[in-house]
Tab-separated table of C-alpha atoms and ligand atoms in Angstrom:
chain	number	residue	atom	x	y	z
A	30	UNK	CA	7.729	-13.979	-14.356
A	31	UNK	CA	10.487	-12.560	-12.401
A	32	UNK	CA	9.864	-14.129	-9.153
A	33	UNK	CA	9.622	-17.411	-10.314
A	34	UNK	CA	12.717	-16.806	-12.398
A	35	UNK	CA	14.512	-15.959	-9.531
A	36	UNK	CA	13.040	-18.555	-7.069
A	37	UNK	CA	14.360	-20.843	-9.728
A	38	UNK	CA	17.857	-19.721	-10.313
A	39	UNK	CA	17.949	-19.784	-5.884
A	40	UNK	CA	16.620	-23.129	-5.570
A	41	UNK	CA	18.798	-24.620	-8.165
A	42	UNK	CA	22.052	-22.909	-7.234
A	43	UNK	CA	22.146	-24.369	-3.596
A	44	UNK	CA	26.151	-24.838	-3.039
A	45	UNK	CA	26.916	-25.021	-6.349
A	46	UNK	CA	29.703	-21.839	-7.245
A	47	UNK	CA	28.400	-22.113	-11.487
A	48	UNK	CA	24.485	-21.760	-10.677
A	49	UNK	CA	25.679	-19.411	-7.689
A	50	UNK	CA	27.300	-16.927	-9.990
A	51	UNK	CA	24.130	-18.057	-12.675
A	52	UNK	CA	21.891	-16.676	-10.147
A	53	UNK	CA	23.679	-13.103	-9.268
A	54	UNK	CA	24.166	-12.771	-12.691
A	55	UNK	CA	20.659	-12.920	-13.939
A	56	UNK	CA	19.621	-10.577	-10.262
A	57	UNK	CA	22.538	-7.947	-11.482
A	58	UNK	CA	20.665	-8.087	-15.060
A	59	UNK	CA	17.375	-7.808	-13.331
A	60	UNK	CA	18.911	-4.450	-11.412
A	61	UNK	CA	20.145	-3.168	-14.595
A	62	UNK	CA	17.618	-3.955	-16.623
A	63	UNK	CA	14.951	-2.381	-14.046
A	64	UNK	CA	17.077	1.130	-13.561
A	65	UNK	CA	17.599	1.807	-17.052
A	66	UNK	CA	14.129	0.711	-17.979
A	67	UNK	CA	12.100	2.630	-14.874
A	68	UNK	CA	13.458	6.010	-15.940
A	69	UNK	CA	10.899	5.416	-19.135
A	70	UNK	CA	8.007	3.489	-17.503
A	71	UNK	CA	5.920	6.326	-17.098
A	72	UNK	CA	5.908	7.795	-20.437
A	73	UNK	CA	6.063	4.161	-22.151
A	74	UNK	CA	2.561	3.681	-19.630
A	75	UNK	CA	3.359	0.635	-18.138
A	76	UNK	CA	2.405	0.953	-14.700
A	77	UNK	CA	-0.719	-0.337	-13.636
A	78	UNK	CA	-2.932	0.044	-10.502
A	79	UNK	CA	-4.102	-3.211	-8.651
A	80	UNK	CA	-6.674	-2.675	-6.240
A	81	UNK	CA	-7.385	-4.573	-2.421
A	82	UNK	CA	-10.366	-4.030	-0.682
A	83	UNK	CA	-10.714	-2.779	2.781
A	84	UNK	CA	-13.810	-4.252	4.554
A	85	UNK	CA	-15.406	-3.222	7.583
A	86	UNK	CA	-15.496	-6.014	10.166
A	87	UNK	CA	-18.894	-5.348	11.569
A	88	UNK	CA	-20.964	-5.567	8.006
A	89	UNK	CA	-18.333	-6.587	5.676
A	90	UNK	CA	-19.039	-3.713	3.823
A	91	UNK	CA	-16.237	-2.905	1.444
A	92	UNK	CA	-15.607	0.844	2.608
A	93	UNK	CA	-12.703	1.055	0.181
A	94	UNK	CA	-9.546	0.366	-1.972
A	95	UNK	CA	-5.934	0.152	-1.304
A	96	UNK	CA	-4.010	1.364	-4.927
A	97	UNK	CA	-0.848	-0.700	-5.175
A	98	UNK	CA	1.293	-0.568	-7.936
A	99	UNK	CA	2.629	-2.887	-10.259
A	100	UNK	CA	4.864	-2.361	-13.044
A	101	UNK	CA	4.587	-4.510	-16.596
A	102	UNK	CA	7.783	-4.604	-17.504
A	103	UNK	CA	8.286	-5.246	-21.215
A	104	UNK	CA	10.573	-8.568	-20.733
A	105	UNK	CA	10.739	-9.241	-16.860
A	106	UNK	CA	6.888	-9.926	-16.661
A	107	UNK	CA	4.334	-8.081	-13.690
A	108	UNK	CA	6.538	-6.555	-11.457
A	109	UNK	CA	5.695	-5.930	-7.801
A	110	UNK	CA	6.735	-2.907	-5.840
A	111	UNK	CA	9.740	-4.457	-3.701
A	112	UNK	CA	11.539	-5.144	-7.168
A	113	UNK	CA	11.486	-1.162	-8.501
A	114	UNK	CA	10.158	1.059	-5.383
A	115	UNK	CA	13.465	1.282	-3.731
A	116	UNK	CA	15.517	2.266	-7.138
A	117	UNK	CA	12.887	4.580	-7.703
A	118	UNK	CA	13.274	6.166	-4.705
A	119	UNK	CA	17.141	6.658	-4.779
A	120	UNK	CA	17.058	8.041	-8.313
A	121	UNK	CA	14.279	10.441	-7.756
A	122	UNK	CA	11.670	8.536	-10.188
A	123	UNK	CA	8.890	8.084	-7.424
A	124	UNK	CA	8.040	11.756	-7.907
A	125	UNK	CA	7.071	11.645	-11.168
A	126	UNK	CA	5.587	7.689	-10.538
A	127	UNK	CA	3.702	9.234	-7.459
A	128	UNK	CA	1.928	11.308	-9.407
A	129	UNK	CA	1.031	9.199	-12.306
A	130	UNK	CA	-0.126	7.162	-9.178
A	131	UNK	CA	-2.216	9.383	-7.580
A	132	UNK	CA	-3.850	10.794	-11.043
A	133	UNK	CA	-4.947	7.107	-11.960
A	134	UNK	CA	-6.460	6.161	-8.733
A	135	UNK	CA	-8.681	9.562	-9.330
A	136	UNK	CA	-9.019	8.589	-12.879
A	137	UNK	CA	-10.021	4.875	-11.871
A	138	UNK	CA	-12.558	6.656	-8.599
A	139	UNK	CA	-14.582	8.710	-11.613
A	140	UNK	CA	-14.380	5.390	-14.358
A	141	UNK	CA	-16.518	3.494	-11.614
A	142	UNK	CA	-18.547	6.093	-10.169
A	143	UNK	CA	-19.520	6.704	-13.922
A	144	UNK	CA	-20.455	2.688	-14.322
A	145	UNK	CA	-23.371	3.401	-11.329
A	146	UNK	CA	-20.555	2.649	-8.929
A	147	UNK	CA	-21.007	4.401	-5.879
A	148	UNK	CA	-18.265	6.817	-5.245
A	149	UNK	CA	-15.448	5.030	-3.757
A	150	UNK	CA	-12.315	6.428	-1.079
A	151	UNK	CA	-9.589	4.892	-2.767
A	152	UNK	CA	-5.992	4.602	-0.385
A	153	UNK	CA	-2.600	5.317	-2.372
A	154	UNK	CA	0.791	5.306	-0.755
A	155	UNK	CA	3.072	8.393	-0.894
A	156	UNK	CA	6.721	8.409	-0.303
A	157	UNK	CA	8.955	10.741	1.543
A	158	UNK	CA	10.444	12.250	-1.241
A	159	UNK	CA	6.846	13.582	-2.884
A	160	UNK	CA	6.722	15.388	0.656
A	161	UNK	CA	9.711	17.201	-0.085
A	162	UNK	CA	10.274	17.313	-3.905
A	163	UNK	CA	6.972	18.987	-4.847
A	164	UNK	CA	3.647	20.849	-4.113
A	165	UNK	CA	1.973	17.860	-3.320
A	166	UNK	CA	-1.254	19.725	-2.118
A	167	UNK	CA	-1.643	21.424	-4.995
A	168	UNK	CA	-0.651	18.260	-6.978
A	169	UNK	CA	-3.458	16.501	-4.972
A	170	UNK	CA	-5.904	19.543	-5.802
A	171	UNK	CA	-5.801	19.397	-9.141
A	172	UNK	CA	-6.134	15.432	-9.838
A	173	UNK	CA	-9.325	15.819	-7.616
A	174	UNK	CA	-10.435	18.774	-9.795
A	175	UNK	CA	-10.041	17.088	-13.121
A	176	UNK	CA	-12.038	14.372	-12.132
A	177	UNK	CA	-14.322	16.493	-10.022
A	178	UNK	CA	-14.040	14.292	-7.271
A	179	UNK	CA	-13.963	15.753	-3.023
A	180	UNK	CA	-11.339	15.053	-1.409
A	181	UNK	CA	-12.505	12.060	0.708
A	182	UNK	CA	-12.147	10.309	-2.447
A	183	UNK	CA	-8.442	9.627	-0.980
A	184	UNK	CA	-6.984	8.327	1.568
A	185	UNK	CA	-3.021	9.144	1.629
A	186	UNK	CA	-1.094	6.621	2.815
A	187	UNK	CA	2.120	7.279	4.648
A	188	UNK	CA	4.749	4.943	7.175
A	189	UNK	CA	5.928	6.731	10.220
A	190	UNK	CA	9.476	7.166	8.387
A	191	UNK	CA	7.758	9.872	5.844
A	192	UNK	CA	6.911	11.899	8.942
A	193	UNK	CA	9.630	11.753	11.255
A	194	UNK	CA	11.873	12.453	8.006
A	195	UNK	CA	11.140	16.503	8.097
A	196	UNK	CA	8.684	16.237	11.175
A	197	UNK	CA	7.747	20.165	11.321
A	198	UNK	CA	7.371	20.188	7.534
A	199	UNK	CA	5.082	17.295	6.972
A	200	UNK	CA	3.056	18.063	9.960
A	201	UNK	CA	2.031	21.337	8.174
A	202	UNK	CA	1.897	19.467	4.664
A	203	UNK	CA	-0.555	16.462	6.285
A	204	UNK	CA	-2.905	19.574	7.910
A	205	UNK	CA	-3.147	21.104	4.491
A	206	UNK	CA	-4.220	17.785	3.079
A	207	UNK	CA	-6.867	16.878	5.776
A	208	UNK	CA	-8.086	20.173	5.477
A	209	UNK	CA	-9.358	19.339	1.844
A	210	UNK	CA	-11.369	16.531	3.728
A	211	UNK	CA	-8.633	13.766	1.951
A	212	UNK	CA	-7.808	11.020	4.961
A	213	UNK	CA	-4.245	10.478	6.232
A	214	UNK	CA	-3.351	6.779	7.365
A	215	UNK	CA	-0.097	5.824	8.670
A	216	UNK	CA	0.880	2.790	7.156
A	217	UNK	CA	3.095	-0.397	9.149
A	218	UNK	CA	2.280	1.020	12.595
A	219	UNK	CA	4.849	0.062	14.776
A	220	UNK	CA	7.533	-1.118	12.614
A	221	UNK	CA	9.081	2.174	11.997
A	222	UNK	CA	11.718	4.552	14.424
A	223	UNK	CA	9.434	7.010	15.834
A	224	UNK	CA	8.143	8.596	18.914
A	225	UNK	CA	4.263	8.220	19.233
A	226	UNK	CA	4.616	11.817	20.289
A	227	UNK	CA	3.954	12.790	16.269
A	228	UNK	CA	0.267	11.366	16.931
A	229	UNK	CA	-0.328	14.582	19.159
A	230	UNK	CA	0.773	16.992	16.323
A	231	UNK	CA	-1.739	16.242	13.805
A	232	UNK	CA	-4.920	13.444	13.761
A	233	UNK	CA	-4.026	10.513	11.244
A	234	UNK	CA	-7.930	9.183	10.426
A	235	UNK	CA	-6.186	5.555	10.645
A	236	UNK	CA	-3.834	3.254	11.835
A	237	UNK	CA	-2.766	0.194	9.745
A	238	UNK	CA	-1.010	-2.277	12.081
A	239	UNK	CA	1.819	-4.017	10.282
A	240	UNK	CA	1.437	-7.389	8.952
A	241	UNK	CA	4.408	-8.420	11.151
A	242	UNK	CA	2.047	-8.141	13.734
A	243	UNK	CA	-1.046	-9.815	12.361
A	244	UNK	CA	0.998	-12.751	10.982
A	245	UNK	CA	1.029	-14.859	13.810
A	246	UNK	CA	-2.238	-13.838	15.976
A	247	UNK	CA	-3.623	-15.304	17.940
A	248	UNK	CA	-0.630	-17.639	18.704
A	249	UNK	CA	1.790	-15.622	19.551
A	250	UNK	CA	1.453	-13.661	23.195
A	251	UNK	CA	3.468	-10.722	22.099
A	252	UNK	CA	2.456	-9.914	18.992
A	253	UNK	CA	-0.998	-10.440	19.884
A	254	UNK	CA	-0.483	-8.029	23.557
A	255	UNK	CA	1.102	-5.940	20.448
A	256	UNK	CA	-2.434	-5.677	18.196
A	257	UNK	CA	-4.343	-5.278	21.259
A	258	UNK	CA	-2.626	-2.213	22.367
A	259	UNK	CA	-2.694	-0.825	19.304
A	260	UNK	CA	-5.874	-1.618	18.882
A	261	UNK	CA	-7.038	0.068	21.717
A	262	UNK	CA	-4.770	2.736	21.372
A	263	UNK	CA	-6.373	3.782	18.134
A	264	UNK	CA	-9.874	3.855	19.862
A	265	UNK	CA	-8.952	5.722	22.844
A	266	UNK	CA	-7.449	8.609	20.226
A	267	UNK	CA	-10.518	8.680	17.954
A	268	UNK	CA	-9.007	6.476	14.972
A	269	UNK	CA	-9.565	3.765	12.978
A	270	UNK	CA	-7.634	0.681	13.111
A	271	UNK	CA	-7.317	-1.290	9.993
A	272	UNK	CA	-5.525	-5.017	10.466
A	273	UNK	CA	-3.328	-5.175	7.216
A	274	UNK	CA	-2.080	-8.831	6.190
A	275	UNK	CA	-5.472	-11.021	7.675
A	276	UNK	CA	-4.611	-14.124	5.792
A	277	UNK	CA	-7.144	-16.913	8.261
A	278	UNK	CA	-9.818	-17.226	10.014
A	279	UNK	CA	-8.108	-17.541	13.585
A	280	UNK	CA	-6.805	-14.114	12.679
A	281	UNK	CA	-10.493	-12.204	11.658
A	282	UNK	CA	-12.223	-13.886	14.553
A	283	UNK	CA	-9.238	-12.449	17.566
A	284	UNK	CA	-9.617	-9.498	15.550
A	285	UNK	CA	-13.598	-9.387	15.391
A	286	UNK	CA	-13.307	-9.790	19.329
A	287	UNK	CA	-10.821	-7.055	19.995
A	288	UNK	CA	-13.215	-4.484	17.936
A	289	UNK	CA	-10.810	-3.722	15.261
A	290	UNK	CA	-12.546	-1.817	12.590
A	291	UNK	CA	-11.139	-3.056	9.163
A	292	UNK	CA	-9.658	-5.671	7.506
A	293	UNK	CA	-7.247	-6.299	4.395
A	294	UNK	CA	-5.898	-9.384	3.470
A	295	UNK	CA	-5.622	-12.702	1.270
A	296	UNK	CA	-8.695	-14.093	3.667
A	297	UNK	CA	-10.634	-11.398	1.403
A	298	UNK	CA	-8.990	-10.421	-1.413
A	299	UNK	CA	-5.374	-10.465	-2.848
A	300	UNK	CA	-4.467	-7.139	-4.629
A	301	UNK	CA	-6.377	-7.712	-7.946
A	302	UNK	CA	-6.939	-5.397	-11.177
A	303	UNK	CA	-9.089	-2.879	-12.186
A	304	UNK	CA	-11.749	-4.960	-13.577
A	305	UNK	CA	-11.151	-7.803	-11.124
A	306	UNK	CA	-11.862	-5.819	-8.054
A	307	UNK	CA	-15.299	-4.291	-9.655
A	308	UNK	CA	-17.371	-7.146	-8.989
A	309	UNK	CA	-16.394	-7.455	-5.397
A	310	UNK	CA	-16.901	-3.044	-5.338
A	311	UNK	CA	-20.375	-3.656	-6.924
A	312	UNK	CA	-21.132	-6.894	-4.383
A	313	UNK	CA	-20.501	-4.713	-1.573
A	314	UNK	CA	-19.891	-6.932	1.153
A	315	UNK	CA	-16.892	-9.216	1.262
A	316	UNK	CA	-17.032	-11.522	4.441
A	317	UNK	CA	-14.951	-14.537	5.143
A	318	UNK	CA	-16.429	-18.232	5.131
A	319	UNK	CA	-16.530	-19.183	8.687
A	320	UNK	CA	-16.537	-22.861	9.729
B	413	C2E	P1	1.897	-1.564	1.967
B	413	C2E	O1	1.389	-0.214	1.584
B	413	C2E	O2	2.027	-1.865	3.401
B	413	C2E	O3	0.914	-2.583	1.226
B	413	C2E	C1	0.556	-3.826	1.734
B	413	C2E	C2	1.332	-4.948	1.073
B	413	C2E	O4	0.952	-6.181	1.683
B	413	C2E	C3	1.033	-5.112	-0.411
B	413	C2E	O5	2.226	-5.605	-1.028
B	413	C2E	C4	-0.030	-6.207	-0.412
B	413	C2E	O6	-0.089	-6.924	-1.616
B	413	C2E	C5	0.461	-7.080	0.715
B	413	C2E	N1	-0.617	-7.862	1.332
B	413	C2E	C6	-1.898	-7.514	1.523
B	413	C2E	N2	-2.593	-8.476	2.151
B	413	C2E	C7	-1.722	-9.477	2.382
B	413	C2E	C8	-1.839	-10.770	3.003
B	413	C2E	O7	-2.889	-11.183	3.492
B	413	C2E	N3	-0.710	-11.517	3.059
B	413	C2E	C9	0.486	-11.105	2.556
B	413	C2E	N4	1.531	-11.925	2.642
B	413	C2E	N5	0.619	-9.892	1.945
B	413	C2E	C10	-0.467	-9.092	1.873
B	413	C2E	P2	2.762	-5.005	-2.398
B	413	C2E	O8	1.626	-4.722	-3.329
B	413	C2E	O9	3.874	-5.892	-2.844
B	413	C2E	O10	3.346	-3.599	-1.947
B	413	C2E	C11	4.459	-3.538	-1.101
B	413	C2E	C12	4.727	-2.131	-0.649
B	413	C2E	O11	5.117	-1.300	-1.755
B	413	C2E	C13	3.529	-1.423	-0.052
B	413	C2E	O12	3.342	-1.815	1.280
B	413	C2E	C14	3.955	0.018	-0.185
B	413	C2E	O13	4.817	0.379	0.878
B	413	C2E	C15	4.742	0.015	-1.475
B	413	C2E	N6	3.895	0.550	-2.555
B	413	C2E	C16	2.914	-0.060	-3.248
B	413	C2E	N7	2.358	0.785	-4.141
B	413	C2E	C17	3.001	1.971	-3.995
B	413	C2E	C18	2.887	3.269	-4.612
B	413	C2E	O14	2.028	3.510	-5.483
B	413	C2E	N8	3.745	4.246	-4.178
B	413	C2E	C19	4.674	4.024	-3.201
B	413	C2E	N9	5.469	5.037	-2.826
B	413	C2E	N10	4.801	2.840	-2.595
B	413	C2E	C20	3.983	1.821	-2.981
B	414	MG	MG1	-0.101	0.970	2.150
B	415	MG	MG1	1.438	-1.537	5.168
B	416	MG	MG1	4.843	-1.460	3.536
């Protein structure tokens, strides 16, 4: 595993020039390795989709499914998105990527709805450059139409960088996709350089306040004056507000009290596979164990 491999070669190399160079060696192989490798991934199929629940706080209910993507790369192990996303971005692969991504999470929607699953909304993250390199409506039609699924099947997920990137552009490209009844959630709310004034050009469904935030609620004052706001922000526009990150108990329960809608984090469920999320999707209700 490629974490671990690189946790190792960092904790061993502490001062030491030989396991120094040791380590940037084997993370300049890793880089390598991953650009020359990712142009291929698609076509070789070795991306996968790992799923995390999103529960609502009031039942429990699981209401749906964040898609996150994970690549198995053929020597470096499971790879998580912060070791390819960014290369994939700068060379232009997350086009092609973000549509393998988006076609899966349909084709995964229509696998469990055929089990006796009932149909599930299913969140998937775009990047900036699927805004701008393609016809991502029509891109977003068509995987719904193969699997004859409606649209609030998906939920797109974007940050507030994607938006203010081309502002007038994806304001118009976010309308089109609502108006096929697909939700729109901005994603790290808060954490990205933006006037809140985009929130009065179009209605994002959700909010998803950054894990920054959530980490250290209810202890800290700011960052929990922070979720509160937002919080009630959300509810005072007509959104939902979805905590990402919830990782205790402390954290659901300040949470629970401030009325925030939905939940996703470790307290529930990590990011887990196809067939390890399906039990949970067919349980229904996810809650916490609290003392
Ligand atoms: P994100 O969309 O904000 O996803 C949430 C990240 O937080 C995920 O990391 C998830 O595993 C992690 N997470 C969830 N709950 C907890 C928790 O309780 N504690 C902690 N410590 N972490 C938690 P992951 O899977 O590594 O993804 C990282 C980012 O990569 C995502 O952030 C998203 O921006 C990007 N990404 C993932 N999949 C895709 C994709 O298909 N396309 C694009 N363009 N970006 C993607
Ligand atoms: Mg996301
Ligand atoms: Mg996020
Ligand atoms: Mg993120």
């Amino acid at each position: 595993n490629a974490d671990a491999a690189m946790y190792h070669a960092k904790s061993s190399g502490r001062n030491n020039y030989k396991f120094y160079t040791a380590d940037l060696n084997a993370r300049a192989r890793e880089i390598l390795a991953i650009e020359s490798q990712l142009r291929h991934a698609v076509d070789r199929h070795e991306f996968v989709l790992h799923y995390q629940p999103q529960v609502e706080m009031s039942s429990g209910n699981i209401i749906g499914a964040e898609a996150l993507i994970r690549w198995n790369h053929p020597t470096l192990g499971l790879l998580g998105p912060l070791h390819f996303i960014d290369v994939a971005e700068e060379r232009g692969y997350i086009v092609q990527i973000g549509n393998w991504v988006i076609r899966e999470a349909c084709r995964q929607i229509a696998e469990w709805h055929g089990k006796g699953l009932p149909l599930m909304t299913v969140g998937v993250n775009l990047s900036a450059l699927q805004f701008r390199h393609q016809d991502l409506v029509g891109l977003l039609q068509d995987a719904l139409a193969e699997y004859q699924l409606p649209g609030s099947c998906l939920d797109v997920e974007v940050t507030e960088s994607v938006i203010m990137d081309d502002l007038e552009s994806t304001v118009q490209t976010i309308r089109a996709i609502q108006a096929m009844g697909i939700r729109m959630s901005i994603d790290d709310f808060g954490t990205g350089y933006s006037s809140l004034a985009y929130l009065k050009r179009f209605k994002a469904d959700k909010l998803k306040i950054d894990r920054s935030f959530v980490r250290d609620i209810p202890g800290d004052q700011d960052d929990t004056a922070i979720t509160r706001a937002i919080i009630n922000m959300s509810k005072n526009l007509n959104m939902q507000v979805v905590a990402e990150g919830v990782e205790t108990v402390e954290q659901w329960q300040f949470l629970a009290q401030e009325g925030c809608h939905q939940v996703q984090g470790y307290l529930l469920s990590k990011p887990v596979s196809a067939e390890a999320v399906e039990p949970l999707l067919r349980q229904k209700c996810l809650l916490p164990r609290l003392e």
